[in-house]
Amino acid sequence: MLLAVDIGNSNISLGIFNAEALLMRAKVSVQTRRSADEYAAVLYSLLRMHGIEPEDIGGCILSSVVPGLTGLVEEAVRSVTGAAAVRVGPGIRTGFRIRIDDPSQLGGDLAADALAALTEYGAPVVIIDAGTVTTIAAVDKERTYLGGCILPGLRAGAALLQETAALLPSIELTGRSEECLGRTSAGAMRSGLLLGSAMMVDGFLDRYTALPGMAGAKCVATGGSADLATAHCRREIIRDPDLTLKGLRYLYEANRPKRRHP
């Protein structure tokens, strides 16, 4: 079995694969004060809760956008499963070309998203990953990663409004239909955040699909806020909540450690 780990800014996503089948998915909140032993205890409990024995884990792949946690989680994985994690970073084989100024700046989660989108849906493709921040990236028909944009996440945007404007209320973000003209402060905030997100996504999709090699591109969305961020988009968007975990599995297969023969 393969353990896939994606360390994000707010959550750590975990997946267990048996060949192509995703047997387990879980999220653990990021807590920077946890020790490696504490993360190990959480991982051990999750595996046992899902009926998976730690010794059944034969490999691990890990991507991280929180450098301070990377080593701790790797140590936790090694202590529980005995597996040394393959870390997604510079030098890893992705299976697609990366045409940005500094390819080493491409986050491991974005590399996983791109490979999974290409494998599952084909090229060209536009990928939306909506979490603490929202990223939108374009991969052309030649499987070249062209770049993308980074936007504030929906929940971060809502928190910023409440922190910086004393009279604005606390609101709950849902995917229900919103009128473009809010008639209360809360309604205007939801309209601005949800419809504003949809308009930004649609606008970037219009521009990206007009680029050379991007005509007819499919659009795939993933991440914890993907449903909210794309709920009111006018373009057709495929939602794949497991895109990053699938991509990590594909990356592991492309970079599987070679076994030493006796």
Coordinates of C-alpha atoms in Angstrom, one line a residue:
M1 CA 0.0 0.0 0.0
L2 CA 1.0 3.6 -0.6
L3 CA 0.6 6.5 1.8
A4 CA 0.2 9.9 0.1
V5 CA 0.6 13.0 2.2
D6 CA -0.1 16.6 1.2
I7 CA 0.9 19.2 3.8
G8 CA -1.1 22.4 3.2
N9 CA -1.3 25.7 5.0
S10 CA -4.4 24.7 7.0
N11 CA -4.7 20.9 6.7
I12 CA -2.6 17.8 6.1
S13 CA -4.4 15.5 3.6
L14 CA -3.7 11.8 3.8
G15 CA -4.6 9.0 1.4
I16 CA -3.9 5.3 1.3
F17 CA -3.8 3.5 -2.0
N18 CA -3.9 -0.2 -2.8
A19 CA -2.8 -0.1 -6.4
E20 CA -5.2 2.4 -8.0
A21 CA -7.9 2.1 -5.3
L22 CA -8.1 4.9 -2.8
L23 CA -8.9 3.0 0.4
M24 CA -8.7 5.9 2.9
R25 CA -8.7 9.6 2.9
A26 CA -8.4 11.9 5.9
K27 CA -7.5 15.4 6.9
V28 CA -5.5 16.5 10.0
S29 CA -5.4 20.2 11.0
V30 CA -2.0 21.8 10.8
Q31 CA -0.6 22.5 14.3
T32 CA 2.9 23.8 14.2
R33 CA 3.5 23.0 17.9
R34 CA 2.9 19.3 17.5
S35 CA 6.0 17.1 17.7
A36 CA 6.9 14.2 15.4
D37 CA 5.7 11.8 18.1
E38 CA 2.3 13.5 18.3
Y39 CA 1.9 13.4 14.5
A40 CA 3.0 9.7 14.6
A41 CA 0.2 9.1 17.2
V42 CA -2.4 10.7 15.0
L43 CA -1.2 8.8 11.9
Y44 CA -1.2 5.5 13.8
S45 CA -4.7 6.1 15.2
L46 CA -6.1 7.0 11.7
L47 CA -4.6 3.8 10.2
R48 CA -6.0 1.6 12.9
M49 CA -9.4 3.3 12.7
H50 CA -9.6 2.5 9.0
G51 CA -8.5 -1.1 9.6
I52 CA -5.1 -0.6 8.0
E53 CA -2.0 -2.1 9.7
P54 CA 1.0 0.2 9.6
E55 CA 3.3 -2.6 8.4
D56 CA 1.1 -2.9 5.3
I57 CA 2.3 0.5 4.1
G58 CA 5.1 -0.2 1.6
G59 CA 5.8 3.3 0.4
C60 CA 5.1 7.0 1.0
I61 CA 5.1 10.2 -1.1
L62 CA 4.9 13.6 0.5
S63 CA 4.4 17.1 -0.8
S64 CA 4.5 20.2 1.5
V65 CA 4.1 23.9 1.3
V66 CA 5.0 24.3 5.0
P67 CA 8.8 23.7 5.3
G68 CA 8.7 23.7 9.1
L69 CA 6.4 20.6 9.1
T70 CA 8.0 18.6 6.4
G71 CA 10.7 16.9 8.4
L72 CA 8.4 16.3 11.4
V73 CA 5.8 14.5 9.3
E74 CA 8.5 12.5 7.4
E75 CA 9.8 11.4 10.8
A76 CA 6.3 10.5 12.0
V77 CA 5.7 8.4 8.8
R78 CA 9.0 6.6 9.2
S79 CA 8.4 5.8 12.9
V80 CA 4.9 4.4 12.2
T81 CA 5.3 2.6 8.9
G82 CA 9.1 2.2 8.5
A83 CA 8.7 3.8 5.0
A84 CA 11.0 6.6 3.9
A85 CA 8.9 9.2 2.1
V86 CA 9.6 10.3 -1.5
R87 CA 9.5 14.1 -1.2
V88 CA 8.1 16.0 -4.1
G89 CA 10.5 18.8 -5.1
P90 CA 13.3 19.8 -7.5
G91 CA 14.6 16.9 -9.5
I92 CA 11.4 14.7 -9.3
R93 CA 10.1 13.4 -12.6
T94 CA 6.7 14.9 -13.4
G95 CA 6.0 13.6 -16.9
F96 CA 5.3 17.1 -18.2
R97 CA 7.4 20.2 -19.1
I98 CA 7.5 23.2 -16.8
R99 CA 7.8 26.5 -18.5
I100 CA 8.1 29.0 -15.6
D101 CA 11.1 31.1 -14.8
D102 CA 12.2 29.0 -11.8
P103 CA 10.7 25.4 -12.0
S104 CA 11.9 24.8 -8.4
Q105 CA 9.2 27.2 -7.2
L106 CA 6.4 25.0 -8.5
G107 CA 4.7 23.6 -5.3
G108 CA 4.5 19.8 -4.9
D109 CA 0.7 20.0 -4.6
L110 CA 0.5 21.9 -7.9
A111 CA 2.8 19.4 -9.7
A112 CA 0.6 16.6 -8.4
D113 CA -2.6 18.4 -9.5
A114 CA -1.2 18.9 -13.0
L115 CA -0.1 15.3 -13.5
A116 CA -3.4 13.9 -12.2
A117 CA -5.4 16.3 -14.4
L118 CA -3.3 15.4 -17.5
T119 CA -3.6 11.7 -16.7
E120 CA -7.3 11.7 -15.9
Y121 CA -8.6 14.3 -18.3
G122 CA -6.0 15.0 -20.9
A123 CA -4.4 18.1 -22.3
P124 CA -4.9 21.0 -22.6
V125 CA -6.3 21.6 -19.1
V126 CA -6.8 24.3 -16.6
I127 CA -6.5 23.4 -12.9
I128 CA -8.1 25.2 -10.0
D129 CA -7.0 24.3 -6.5
A130 CA -9.1 26.2 -3.9
G131 CA -7.9 26.0 -0.4
T132 CA -6.3 28.6 2.0
V133 CA -5.3 30.3 -1.3
T134 CA -6.8 29.6 -4.7
T135 CA -4.5 28.8 -7.6
I136 CA -5.4 28.5 -11.3
A137 CA -2.9 27.0 -13.6
A138 CA -2.7 26.2 -17.3
V139 CA -1.2 23.2 -19.1
D140 CA -1.2 23.3 -22.9
K141 CA -1.8 20.6 -25.5
E142 CA 1.9 19.8 -25.6
R143 CA 1.8 19.0 -21.8
T144 CA 3.7 22.1 -20.9
Y145 CA 2.9 23.8 -17.6
L146 CA 2.7 27.4 -18.6
G147 CA 2.1 29.1 -15.2
G148 CA -0.9 30.5 -13.4
C149 CA -2.2 32.9 -10.8
I150 CA -2.6 32.9 -7.0
L151 CA -5.7 34.5 -5.4
P152 CA -6.8 34.9 -1.8
G153 CA -8.9 31.9 -0.7
L154 CA -12.6 32.4 0.0
R155 CA -12.4 31.8 3.7
A156 CA -9.3 34.0 4.0
G157 CA -11.2 36.7 2.2
A158 CA -14.2 36.5 4.5
A159 CA -11.9 36.6 7.6
L160 CA -10.1 39.7 6.2
L161 CA -13.4 41.5 5.7
Q162 CA -14.4 40.9 9.3
E163 CA -11.0 41.8 10.7
T164 CA -10.7 45.1 8.8
A165 CA -14.2 46.4 8.9
A166 CA -15.7 46.7 12.4
L167 CA -19.4 46.9 11.3
L168 CA -19.3 43.9 9.0
P169 CA -20.9 40.7 10.5
S170 CA -19.6 37.2 10.7
I171 CA -21.1 35.2 7.8
E172 CA -21.4 31.5 6.8
L173 CA -20.3 30.7 3.3
T174 CA -22.6 28.2 1.5
G175 CA -22.9 27.2 -2.2
R176 CA -26.6 28.4 -2.4
S177 CA -27.6 30.8 -5.1
E178 CA -26.7 34.4 -4.4
E179 CA -28.2 37.5 -5.9
C180 CA -25.7 39.9 -7.4
L181 CA -27.3 42.7 -5.4
G182 CA -27.0 42.0 -1.7
R183 CA -29.8 43.6 0.4
T184 CA -28.2 43.2 3.8
S185 CA -24.5 43.5 4.8
A186 CA -24.3 39.7 5.2
G187 CA -25.9 39.2 1.8
A188 CA -23.6 41.7 0.1
M189 CA -20.6 40.0 1.6
R190 CA -21.7 36.6 0.4
S191 CA -22.5 38.0 -3.0
G192 CA -19.1 39.7 -3.2
L193 CA -17.2 36.7 -2.1
L194 CA -19.0 33.9 -3.9
L195 CA -19.9 35.7 -7.1
G196 CA -16.6 37.5 -7.1
S197 CA -14.8 34.2 -7.0
A198 CA -16.9 32.8 -9.8
M199 CA -16.2 35.9 -12.0
M200 CA -12.5 35.7 -11.3
V201 CA -12.4 32.1 -12.2
D202 CA -14.5 32.6 -15.3
G203 CA -12.3 35.6 -16.3
F204 CA -9.1 33.7 -16.0
L205 CA -10.5 30.7 -17.9
D206 CA -11.5 33.0 -20.7
R207 CA -7.9 34.4 -20.9
Y208 CA -6.2 31.1 -20.4
T209 CA -8.2 29.2 -23.1
A210 CA -7.4 32.0 -25.5
L211 CA -3.6 31.3 -25.2
P212 CA -1.8 29.4 -27.9
G213 CA -2.2 25.6 -27.4
M214 CA -5.1 26.1 -24.9
A215 CA -8.2 26.0 -27.1
G216 CA -10.8 23.6 -25.9
A217 CA -9.1 23.1 -22.5
K218 CA -11.1 21.2 -19.9
C219 CA -11.2 22.8 -16.4
V220 CA -10.8 20.7 -13.2
A221 CA -11.3 22.0 -9.7
T222 CA -10.1 20.5 -6.4
G223 CA -9.4 21.6 -2.8
G224 CA -11.5 22.1 0.3
S225 CA -13.2 25.3 -1.1
A226 CA -13.6 24.1 -4.7
D227 CA -17.3 23.7 -4.6
L228 CA -17.8 27.2 -3.1
A229 CA -15.2 28.9 -5.4
T230 CA -16.8 27.5 -8.5
A231 CA -20.4 27.2 -7.5
H232 CA -21.6 30.1 -9.6
C233 CA -19.2 29.8 -12.6
R234 CA -20.7 30.0 -16.0
R235 CA -18.1 27.6 -17.5
E236 CA -18.3 23.8 -17.2
I237 CA -16.0 22.7 -14.4
I238 CA -15.1 19.1 -13.4
R239 CA -14.8 18.8 -9.6
D240 CA -12.3 16.1 -8.4
P241 CA -11.8 16.3 -4.7
D242 CA -9.1 13.6 -4.8
L243 CA -7.0 15.2 -7.6
T244 CA -4.0 16.0 -5.5
L245 CA -3.8 12.6 -3.8
K246 CA -4.2 10.9 -7.2
G247 CA -1.4 13.0 -8.6
L248 CA 0.9 12.0 -5.7
R249 CA 0.3 8.4 -6.5
Y250 CA 1.2 9.0 -10.2
L251 CA 4.3 10.9 -9.1
Y252 CA 5.3 8.0 -6.8
E253 CA 4.9 5.5 -9.7
A254 CA 7.2 7.7 -11.9
N255 CA 9.8 8.0 -9.1
R256 CA 9.4 4.7 -7.3
P257 CA 12.6 3.9 -5.3
K258 CA 14.6 1.1 -6.9
R259 CA 14.9 -2.0 -4.9
R260 CA 18.4 -3.3 -4.3
H261 CA 18.8 -7.0 -5.2
P262 CA 21.0 -9.1 -2.9

